[in-house]
């Protein structure tokens, strides 16, 4: 039996936000992860697409957030006739459709659970070309020729199935549905991955890639849609200039981050198929990006199609938040939907996308030691507050944890059976820079584990 609460602290004037969680029966704390709650369709069109495909819900970018019914059976790819009724088009089931190299604005149908006739036709043709694309890669690269199978993010592209189709659809979306461009991109990437040893990166420790990059990236748990969380940031001090001089090393490190994260993705129909990327700008210098950053971004765009389902910029200076509000009026809607810009100390908004138990400690969360624990509770403290962390029905061992995200709060932890109180942790001030604090205690009988909070001079030793 496991119960966790989490308190997060953000001091704003005379209020703060605190995070708590606690566990009873510590010896059996093997609780599983709470499933992510799906987002609902945001408009009638998305709702219609989802219903027609038999899926539970659809994110505005088209990425699946909920598993479709087990009874869903997509029809086989339709036959296509090149006897066009007009140049640059082909017929399908009596309909005139655009040529397969025509750019498409609406890409929401290029997912396994939303395929329409047009999208199915282009996927079927790219699937048909795949063996020749793999052979072309082997002919172009001795390292590719030496491989028993050609893989992409752990998916064997020479084995037909949903996972392979998902990779192909990513390439189609990245080229706005254009078949020839998607095929060329895939062929180039297969050669690149073989020549640079990208497939093998996921099995390497950071020390083999470059220990100097340890402050430039980190992993979290999963976001609310189930996507693996990857964090990129600029380290403080003088270490930035040290590793930014090694352009190839920095590119390799960024591929290592993505390959590691994609290991946890199953590439199954209706399941998460991309990442949640958090970019921490706390130590960034706002000038022209270093050459290594520019080169890495270019290579990633070319060889990591549709890899980020959500990108969240955090600790963004207020002036740049304003610039983004102006720029988003001319941004591509699909790109805009995937991006979030958060200013410093905006932890409450960040928790709407990545829960505290999945967010690394240095960003204000509770994720540490590569362990995603039980759900945490967020508590915003206005002057003072009291919260029950855990209720037990008998004598048992309990483990509690809490932290402040920003600023400072006073707190104390005690146990009450309704008549008497036992001090579990004496009152003291907790600051955000300290990170999580925790403790273990033996409850003598049934009762409640309680935490009292106060902000600065508003603290009192009795409940509010």
Short mmCIF file of C-alpha atoms in Angstrom, two decimals:
data_model
loop_
_atom_site.label_atom_id
_atom_site.label_comp_id
_atom_site.label_asym_id
_atom_site.label_seq_id
_atom_site.Cartn_x
_atom_site.Cartn_y
_atom_site.Cartn_z
CA UNK A 1 0.00 0.00 0.00
CA UNK A 2 1.57 3.23 -1.11
CA UNK A 3 0.35 6.78 -0.83
CA UNK A 4 2.44 9.76 -1.91
CA UNK A 5 1.92 13.47 -1.64
CA UNK A 6 4.17 16.16 -3.01
CA UNK A 7 4.41 19.82 -2.07
CA UNK A 8 6.07 22.39 -4.29
CA UNK A 9 7.11 25.81 -3.10
CA UNK A 10 7.10 29.08 -4.94
CA UNK A 11 7.28 32.20 -2.77
CA UNK A 12 5.54 35.15 -4.41
CA UNK A 13 5.13 38.02 -1.96
CA UNK A 14 3.31 36.46 0.94
CA UNK A 15 2.55 33.10 -0.66
CA UNK A 16 4.49 29.99 -1.50
CA UNK A 17 3.93 26.62 -3.05
CA UNK A 18 5.01 23.39 -1.38
CA UNK A 19 5.32 19.79 -2.50
CA UNK A 20 4.80 16.71 -0.37
CA UNK A 21 4.53 12.97 -0.61
CA UNK A 22 4.67 10.12 1.83
CA UNK A 23 4.70 6.34 1.86
CA UNK A 24 3.46 3.85 4.40
CA UNK A 25 4.77 0.31 4.69
CA UNK A 26 8.10 1.38 3.24
CA UNK A 27 9.26 -2.20 2.74
CA UNK A 28 6.60 -2.72 0.06
CA UNK A 29 6.89 0.58 -1.85
CA UNK A 30 6.75 -0.86 -5.34
CA UNK A 31 3.88 1.19 -6.64
CA UNK A 32 3.47 1.49 -10.36
CA UNK A 33 3.12 4.60 -12.45
CA UNK A 34 -0.29 6.22 -12.73
CA UNK A 35 -1.40 6.08 -16.36
CA UNK A 36 -1.32 9.40 -18.19
CA UNK A 37 -4.73 10.97 -18.69
CA UNK A 38 -5.57 11.44 -22.38
CA UNK A 39 -6.32 14.87 -23.76
CA UNK A 40 -9.68 15.31 -25.40
CA UNK A 41 -10.12 16.40 -29.01
CA UNK A 42 -10.02 20.19 -29.20
CA UNK A 43 -12.48 20.79 -32.00
CA UNK A 44 -15.17 19.11 -34.05
CA UNK A 45 -12.78 18.19 -36.87
CA UNK A 46 -10.36 16.39 -34.57
CA UNK A 47 -13.24 14.68 -32.81
CA UNK A 48 -14.61 13.49 -36.15
CA UNK A 49 -11.20 12.21 -37.27
CA UNK A 50 -10.80 10.33 -34.01
CA UNK A 51 -14.25 8.77 -34.22
CA UNK A 52 -13.81 7.71 -37.84
CA UNK A 53 -10.52 6.03 -36.98
CA UNK A 54 -11.90 4.36 -33.87
CA UNK A 55 -9.41 6.05 -31.57
CA UNK A 56 -10.03 7.41 -28.10
CA UNK A 57 -8.54 10.90 -28.49
CA UNK A 58 -6.29 13.04 -30.60
CA UNK A 59 -3.77 15.72 -29.77
CA UNK A 60 -3.90 18.81 -32.04
CA UNK A 61 -0.58 17.79 -33.64
CA UNK A 62 -2.08 14.44 -34.56
CA UNK A 63 -0.06 12.40 -32.06
CA UNK A 64 -2.00 9.68 -30.31
CA UNK A 65 -2.65 10.10 -26.62
CA UNK A 66 -4.95 7.18 -26.03
CA UNK A 67 -5.02 3.59 -27.24
CA UNK A 68 -7.67 2.79 -29.83
CA UNK A 69 -10.18 0.03 -29.38
CA UNK A 70 -8.81 -3.47 -29.61
CA UNK A 71 -11.44 -4.08 -32.27
CA UNK A 72 -9.92 -1.51 -34.62
CA UNK A 73 -8.95 -3.06 -37.95
CA UNK A 74 -7.67 -0.71 -40.61
CA UNK A 75 -8.45 -1.73 -44.20
CA UNK A 76 -5.58 -2.85 -46.43
CA UNK A 77 -3.95 -0.12 -48.52
CA UNK A 78 -6.25 0.67 -51.45
CA UNK A 79 -5.26 0.00 -55.01
CA UNK A 80 -4.09 3.05 -56.91
CA UNK A 81 -4.52 3.77 -60.58
CA UNK A 82 -2.11 6.03 -62.44
CA UNK A 83 -4.71 6.61 -65.13
CA UNK A 84 -5.11 10.16 -63.97
CA UNK A 85 -8.10 12.24 -64.87
CA UNK A 86 -5.81 15.28 -64.95
CA UNK A 87 -2.02 15.84 -64.88
CA UNK A 88 -0.41 15.58 -61.48
CA UNK A 89 -3.17 13.46 -59.98
CA UNK A 90 -4.32 9.87 -59.66
CA UNK A 91 -7.64 8.15 -59.04
CA UNK A 92 -8.62 6.18 -55.98
CA UNK A 93 -12.02 4.57 -55.53
CA UNK A 94 -13.45 6.92 -58.11
CA UNK A 95 -11.97 10.04 -56.51
CA UNK A 96 -9.35 12.36 -58.00
CA UNK A 97 -6.53 12.80 -55.50
CA UNK A 98 -3.33 14.89 -55.58
CA UNK A 99 -0.12 13.41 -56.93
CA UNK A 100 1.99 11.68 -54.28
CA UNK A 101 4.60 14.44 -54.34
CA UNK A 102 2.12 17.23 -53.69
CA UNK A 103 2.65 19.07 -50.40
CA UNK A 104 -0.24 18.76 -47.95
CA UNK A 105 -1.25 21.27 -45.30
CA UNK A 106 -3.31 18.87 -43.22
CA UNK A 107 -1.01 16.12 -41.91
CA UNK A 108 -3.34 14.82 -39.20
CA UNK A 109 -4.09 11.73 -41.30
CA UNK A 110 -0.47 10.56 -41.36
CA UNK A 111 -0.78 8.49 -38.18
CA UNK A 112 -1.65 4.81 -38.03
CA UNK A 113 -4.90 5.42 -36.18
CA UNK A 114 -6.08 8.25 -38.50
CA UNK A 115 -5.10 7.00 -41.97
CA UNK A 116 -7.37 8.04 -44.80
CA UNK A 117 -7.33 6.88 -48.43
CA UNK A 118 -4.78 9.48 -49.53
CA UNK A 119 -2.43 8.84 -46.60
CA UNK A 120 -2.78 5.07 -46.91
CA UNK A 121 -1.76 5.28 -50.56
CA UNK A 122 1.40 7.23 -49.85
CA UNK A 123 2.32 4.97 -46.93
CA UNK A 124 1.78 1.87 -49.08
CA UNK A 125 4.04 3.25 -51.82
CA UNK A 126 6.81 4.21 -49.36
CA UNK A 127 6.49 0.77 -47.78
CA UNK A 128 6.87 -0.78 -51.24
CA UNK A 129 10.04 1.24 -51.86
CA UNK A 130 11.58 0.44 -48.48
CA UNK A 131 13.54 -2.70 -49.52
CA UNK A 132 15.17 -0.80 -52.39
CA UNK A 133 15.95 2.14 -50.06
CA UNK A 134 17.67 -0.23 -47.63
CA UNK A 135 19.64 -1.79 -50.48
CA UNK A 136 20.58 1.65 -51.71
CA UNK A 137 21.94 2.49 -48.25
CA UNK A 138 24.00 -0.71 -48.23
CA UNK A 139 25.38 0.08 -51.68
CA UNK A 140 26.37 3.56 -50.52
CA UNK A 141 27.88 2.65 -47.15
CA UNK A 142 30.19 -0.26 -46.27
CA UNK A 143 29.10 0.12 -42.64
CA UNK A 144 25.46 -0.18 -43.65
CA UNK A 145 26.31 -3.21 -45.80
CA UNK A 146 27.95 -4.85 -42.79
CA UNK A 147 24.76 -4.63 -40.73
CA UNK A 148 22.48 -7.66 -40.53
CA UNK A 149 19.47 -5.33 -40.30
CA UNK A 150 18.99 -1.61 -40.71
CA UNK A 151 17.25 -0.05 -37.72
CA UNK A 152 15.83 3.33 -36.78
CA UNK A 153 15.30 4.15 -33.08
CA UNK A 154 15.44 0.46 -32.33
CA UNK A 155 12.90 -0.47 -35.03
CA UNK A 156 13.98 -3.08 -37.58
CA UNK A 157 12.92 -1.41 -40.82
CA UNK A 158 13.27 -4.67 -42.75
CA UNK A 159 10.52 -6.30 -40.72
CA UNK A 160 7.00 -5.19 -41.74
CA UNK A 161 4.69 -4.08 -38.95
CA UNK A 162 3.18 -1.13 -37.12
CA UNK A 163 6.54 0.06 -35.76
CA UNK A 164 8.03 0.26 -39.25
CA UNK A 165 4.94 2.05 -40.57
CA UNK A 166 5.19 4.60 -37.74
CA UNK A 167 8.77 5.43 -38.76
CA UNK A 168 7.72 5.77 -42.41
CA UNK A 169 4.83 8.04 -41.47
CA UNK A 170 7.22 10.27 -39.50
CA UNK A 171 9.25 10.76 -42.66
CA UNK A 172 6.13 11.56 -44.66
CA UNK A 173 4.99 14.14 -42.11
CA UNK A 174 8.43 15.71 -41.99
CA UNK A 175 8.20 16.30 -45.74
CA UNK A 176 4.59 17.51 -45.67
CA UNK A 177 3.36 14.29 -47.22
CA UNK A 178 5.67 14.35 -50.25
CA UNK A 179 6.54 10.75 -51.08
CA UNK A 180 9.77 11.28 -53.05
CA UNK A 181 11.20 13.73 -50.52
CA UNK A 182 10.36 11.36 -47.65
CA UNK A 183 12.06 8.45 -49.45
CA UNK A 184 15.19 10.51 -50.12
CA UNK A 185 15.33 11.67 -46.50
CA UNK A 186 15.05 8.11 -45.22
CA UNK A 187 17.77 6.86 -47.59
CA UNK A 188 20.18 9.61 -46.48
CA UNK A 189 19.44 8.98 -42.81
CA UNK A 190 20.04 5.23 -43.07
CA UNK A 191 23.52 5.94 -44.45
CA UNK A 192 24.16 8.61 -41.82
CA UNK A 193 23.13 6.35 -38.95
CA UNK A 194 25.36 3.54 -40.17
CA UNK A 195 28.39 5.74 -40.86
CA UNK A 196 28.16 7.58 -37.52
CA UNK A 197 27.31 4.51 -35.43
CA UNK A 198 24.07 6.07 -34.18
CA UNK A 199 22.36 2.72 -33.50
CA UNK A 200 25.06 1.77 -31.00
CA UNK A 201 24.86 5.02 -28.99
CA UNK A 202 21.87 3.91 -26.92
CA UNK A 203 23.94 1.16 -25.30
CA UNK A 204 26.88 3.41 -24.36
CA UNK A 205 27.40 5.13 -21.00
CA UNK A 206 27.88 8.88 -20.95
CA UNK A 207 31.60 8.42 -20.25
CA UNK A 208 32.00 6.83 -23.68
CA UNK A 209 30.32 9.78 -25.36
CA UNK A 210 31.97 12.53 -23.36
CA UNK A 211 31.83 13.14 -19.62
CA UNK A 212 32.29 16.85 -20.29
CA UNK A 213 28.65 16.95 -21.44
CA UNK A 214 27.22 15.74 -18.12
CA UNK A 215 25.90 19.24 -17.39
CA UNK A 216 24.30 19.67 -20.80
CA UNK A 217 21.53 17.08 -20.66
CA UNK A 218 19.41 14.92 -18.39
CA UNK A 219 16.48 12.52 -18.41
CA UNK A 220 13.18 12.73 -16.58
CA UNK A 221 10.21 10.41 -16.39
CA UNK A 222 7.28 10.84 -18.78
CA UNK A 223 5.01 13.80 -19.53
CA UNK A 224 1.23 13.75 -19.14
CA UNK A 225 0.88 12.12 -22.58
CA UNK A 226 3.36 9.35 -21.73
CA UNK A 227 6.27 10.76 -23.74
CA UNK A 228 9.79 10.26 -22.33
CA UNK A 229 11.20 13.53 -20.95
CA UNK A 230 14.63 14.74 -22.15
CA UNK A 231 16.24 17.92 -20.84
CA UNK A 232 18.82 20.02 -22.64
CA UNK A 233 20.54 22.94 -20.96
CA UNK A 234 23.63 25.13 -21.00
CA UNK A 235 25.94 24.43 -18.06
CA UNK A 236 27.04 27.36 -15.94
CA UNK A 237 30.55 28.65 -15.33
CA UNK A 238 33.31 28.36 -17.90
CA UNK A 239 32.50 24.82 -19.04
CA UNK A 240 30.31 26.07 -21.90
CA UNK A 241 33.20 27.30 -24.03
CA UNK A 242 35.13 24.10 -23.31
CA UNK A 243 32.79 21.66 -25.01
CA UNK A 244 31.23 24.03 -27.54
CA UNK A 245 34.54 23.96 -29.38
CA UNK A 246 33.97 20.28 -30.20
CA UNK A 247 31.17 20.47 -32.75
CA UNK A 248 31.18 16.78 -33.67
CA UNK A 249 31.26 15.76 -30.01
CA UNK A 250 28.30 17.96 -29.16
CA UNK A 251 26.28 16.55 -32.07
CA UNK A 252 27.09 13.01 -30.96
CA UNK A 253 26.04 13.80 -27.39
CA UNK A 254 22.66 15.11 -28.57
CA UNK A 255 22.08 11.95 -30.60
CA UNK A 256 23.02 9.93 -27.52
CA UNK A 257 20.30 11.71 -25.53
CA UNK A 258 17.63 10.97 -28.12
CA UNK A 259 18.67 7.37 -28.74
CA UNK A 260 18.58 6.68 -24.99
CA UNK A 261 15.13 8.23 -24.67
CA UNK A 262 13.67 6.40 -27.67
CA UNK A 263 14.66 3.06 -26.14
CA UNK A 264 11.62 3.34 -23.87
CA UNK A 265 9.16 3.85 -26.75
CA UNK A 266 7.39 0.78 -28.13
CA UNK A 267 6.25 2.36 -31.42
CA UNK A 268 2.90 0.62 -31.07
CA UNK A 269 -0.33 1.76 -32.65
CA UNK A 270 -2.00 4.48 -30.59
CA UNK A 271 0.90 4.78 -28.13
CA UNK A 272 3.36 7.67 -27.64
CA UNK A 273 5.86 7.79 -30.49
CA UNK A 274 7.84 10.96 -29.75
CA UNK A 275 9.59 12.83 -26.92
CA UNK A 276 8.94 15.73 -24.59
CA UNK A 277 12.00 17.98 -24.89
CA UNK A 278 12.61 20.56 -22.14
CA UNK A 279 15.13 23.29 -22.95
CA UNK A 280 16.46 25.07 -19.85
CA UNK A 281 17.68 28.58 -20.70
CA UNK A 282 18.73 29.52 -17.16
CA UNK A 283 22.43 29.76 -18.09
CA UNK A 284 22.08 30.54 -21.77
CA UNK A 285 23.81 33.58 -23.25
CA UNK A 286 21.42 35.51 -25.42
CA UNK A 287 23.55 36.13 -28.44
CA UNK A 288 24.18 34.30 -31.69
CA UNK A 289 24.03 30.55 -30.88
CA UNK A 290 27.44 28.83 -30.74
CA UNK A 291 28.53 27.01 -33.88
CA UNK A 292 28.05 23.64 -32.16
CA UNK A 293 24.41 24.43 -31.33
CA UNK A 294 23.67 25.57 -34.89
CA UNK A 295 25.31 22.49 -36.40
CA UNK A 296 23.54 20.13 -34.00
CA UNK A 297 20.13 21.68 -34.73
CA UNK A 298 20.68 21.31 -38.47
CA UNK A 299 21.70 17.64 -38.25
CA UNK A 300 18.84 16.83 -35.88
CA UNK A 301 16.28 18.38 -38.25
CA UNK A 302 17.68 16.30 -41.11
CA UNK A 303 17.97 12.93 -39.37
CA UNK A 304 15.46 12.96 -36.47
CA UNK A 305 12.07 13.40 -38.16
CA UNK A 306 9.14 14.20 -35.91
CA UNK A 307 11.11 13.34 -32.78
CA UNK A 308 9.58 15.92 -30.40
CA UNK A 309 5.88 15.85 -29.66
CA UNK A 310 6.28 18.67 -27.16
CA UNK A 311 9.09 21.21 -26.68
CA UNK A 312 9.04 23.31 -23.51
CA UNK A 313 11.42 26.23 -23.02
CA UNK A 314 11.82 27.05 -19.31
CA UNK A 315 13.49 29.87 -17.40
CA UNK A 316 12.97 32.14 -20.39
CA UNK A 317 13.68 35.86 -19.73
CA UNK A 318 10.55 38.01 -19.73
CA UNK A 319 11.65 39.97 -22.79
CA UNK A 320 11.88 36.79 -24.87
CA UNK A 321 8.48 35.64 -23.63
CA UNK A 322 7.13 38.85 -25.11
CA UNK A 323 8.98 38.31 -28.37
CA UNK A 324 7.46 34.83 -28.66
CA UNK A 325 3.93 36.19 -28.19
CA UNK A 326 4.49 38.38 -31.24
CA UNK A 327 6.28 35.70 -33.29
CA UNK A 328 3.63 33.04 -32.74
CA UNK A 329 1.15 34.99 -34.87
CA UNK A 330 3.13 33.96 -37.98
CA UNK A 331 4.30 30.51 -36.86
CA UNK A 332 3.17 27.27 -38.46
CA UNK A 333 0.16 25.99 -36.45
CA UNK A 334 1.62 22.49 -36.02
CA UNK A 335 4.89 23.91 -34.69
CA UNK A 336 3.09 26.38 -32.45
CA UNK A 337 0.95 23.66 -30.90
CA UNK A 338 4.04 21.72 -29.84
CA UNK A 339 5.92 24.63 -28.23
CA UNK A 340 5.49 26.12 -24.76
CA UNK A 341 7.45 29.14 -23.48
CA UNK A 342 7.65 29.46 -19.69
CA UNK A 343 9.30 32.20 -17.69
CA UNK A 344 11.41 31.61 -14.59
CA UNK A 345 9.56 30.30 -11.51
CA UNK A 346 6.55 29.21 -13.58
CA UNK A 347 6.52 25.77 -11.99
CA UNK A 348 2.76 25.47 -11.74
CA UNK A 349 2.36 25.76 -15.52
CA UNK A 350 5.24 23.35 -16.11
CA UNK A 351 3.51 20.78 -13.89
CA UNK A 352 0.53 20.88 -16.25
CA UNK A 353 2.73 19.20 -18.88
CA UNK A 354 5.20 17.22 -16.77
CA UNK A 355 4.15 16.00 -13.34
CA UNK A 356 6.55 16.69 -10.42
CA UNK A 357 7.43 13.02 -9.97
CA UNK A 358 8.65 12.99 -13.61
CA UNK A 359 10.50 16.31 -13.53
CA UNK A 360 14.21 16.41 -12.58
CA UNK A 361 15.05 18.01 -9.24
CA UNK A 362 17.04 20.88 -10.76
CA UNK A 363 13.89 22.02 -12.59
CA UNK A 364 11.78 21.99 -9.43
CA UNK A 365 10.57 18.38 -9.53
CA UNK A 366 11.16 15.24 -7.51
CA UNK A 367 12.60 12.90 -10.15
CA UNK A 368 16.03 11.66 -9.10
CA UNK A 369 18.21 8.57 -9.41
CA UNK A 370 16.42 7.64 -12.66
CA UNK A 371 13.38 6.63 -10.63
CA UNK A 372 9.84 7.79 -11.39
CA UNK A 373 7.99 7.33 -8.12
CA UNK A 374 4.35 7.48 -7.14
CA UNK A 375 2.26 10.56 -7.97
CA UNK A 376 3.01 13.74 -6.06
CA UNK A 377 0.66 16.46 -4.91
CA UNK A 378 1.23 20.16 -5.58
CA UNK A 379 0.28 22.58 -2.82
CA UNK A 380 0.30 26.35 -3.25
CA UNK A 381 0.73 28.04 0.13
CA UNK A 382 -0.92 31.42 0.74
CA UNK A 383 0.42 32.70 4.08
CA UNK A 384 -0.07 29.37 5.85
CA UNK A 385 -1.51 25.91 5.24
CA UNK A 386 -1.88 22.47 6.77
CA UNK A 387 -2.16 19.26 4.77
CA UNK A 388 -2.59 15.61 5.66
CA UNK A 389 0.22 13.72 3.97
CA UNK A 390 -0.84 10.21 4.91
CA UNK A 391 -3.52 8.36 6.87
CA UNK A 392 -2.67 4.97 8.40
CA UNK A 393 -5.02 2.47 10.03
CA UNK A 394 -2.47 0.78 12.27
CA UNK A 395 1.09 1.02 13.53
CA UNK A 396 3.43 1.10 10.54
CA UNK A 397 6.58 2.63 9.08
CA UNK A 398 6.17 5.76 6.95
CA UNK A 399 8.47 7.63 4.59
CA UNK A 400 7.81 11.27 3.69
CA UNK A 401 9.31 13.71 1.20
CA UNK A 402 8.74 17.36 0.39
CA UNK A 403 10.42 20.31 -1.28
CA UNK A 404 10.07 23.98 -2.14
CA UNK A 405 10.49 24.92 -5.80
CA UNK A 406 11.29 28.59 -5.38
CA UNK A 407 11.76 30.93 -2.44
CA UNK A 408 11.36 29.61 1.10
CA UNK A 409 8.67 28.34 3.48
CA UNK A 410 8.66 27.23 7.10
CA UNK A 411 7.38 23.73 7.75
CA UNK A 412 7.00 21.09 10.42
CA UNK A 413 5.81 17.49 10.22
CA UNK A 414 3.86 15.80 13.01
CA UNK A 415 1.66 12.76 13.61
CA UNK A 416 -1.76 12.91 15.24
CA UNK A 417 -4.19 10.26 16.42
CA UNK A 418 -6.88 12.88 17.03
CA UNK A 419 -5.97 13.26 20.66
CA UNK A 420 -2.18 13.46 20.92
CA UNK A 421 0.55 14.74 18.61
CA UNK A 422 4.08 13.43 17.99
CA UNK A 423 6.76 15.63 16.39
CA UNK A 424 8.15 13.88 13.30
CA UNK A 425 10.27 16.79 12.01
CA UNK A 426 10.78 19.99 13.96
CA UNK A 427 9.89 23.34 12.45
CA UNK A 428 12.50 24.85 10.17
CA UNK A 429 12.82 26.97 7.03
CA UNK A 430 13.17 25.15 3.72
CA UNK A 431 14.53 26.90 0.62
CA UNK A 432 14.11 25.90 -3.00
CA UNK A 433 17.84 25.49 -3.54
CA UNK A 434 17.94 22.66 -1.00
CA UNK A 435 15.89 20.33 -3.18
CA UNK A 436 13.85 17.50 -1.64
CA UNK A 437 14.03 16.67 2.08
CA UNK A 438 12.73 13.41 3.49
CA UNK A 439 12.49 11.28 6.58
CA UNK A 440 11.38 7.93 8.00
CA UNK A 441 9.24 7.45 11.07
CA UNK A 442 7.41 4.69 12.91
CA UNK A 443 3.74 5.49 13.50
CA UNK A 444 2.73 3.99 16.89
CA UNK A 445 -0.96 3.60 16.00
CA UNK A 446 -3.67 4.65 13.55
CA UNK A 447 -3.63 8.34 12.71
CA UNK A 448 -2.50 11.01 10.27
CA UNK A 449 0.89 12.32 9.15
CA UNK A 450 0.45 16.10 8.83
CA UNK A 451 2.60 18.96 7.54
CA UNK A 452 2.12 22.61 8.49
CA UNK A 453 3.44 25.40 6.28
CA UNK A 454 3.93 29.11 6.77
CA UNK A 455 5.49 31.87 4.69
CA UNK A 456 7.92 34.16 6.54
CA UNK A 457 6.29 36.31 9.20
CA UNK A 458 2.88 34.75 8.59
CA UNK A 459 3.95 31.49 10.23
CA UNK A 460 2.04 30.43 13.33
CA UNK A 461 2.43 27.21 15.24
CA UNK A 462 -1.22 26.24 15.05
CA UNK A 463 -3.41 25.16 12.14
CA UNK A 464 -4.90 27.97 10.01
#
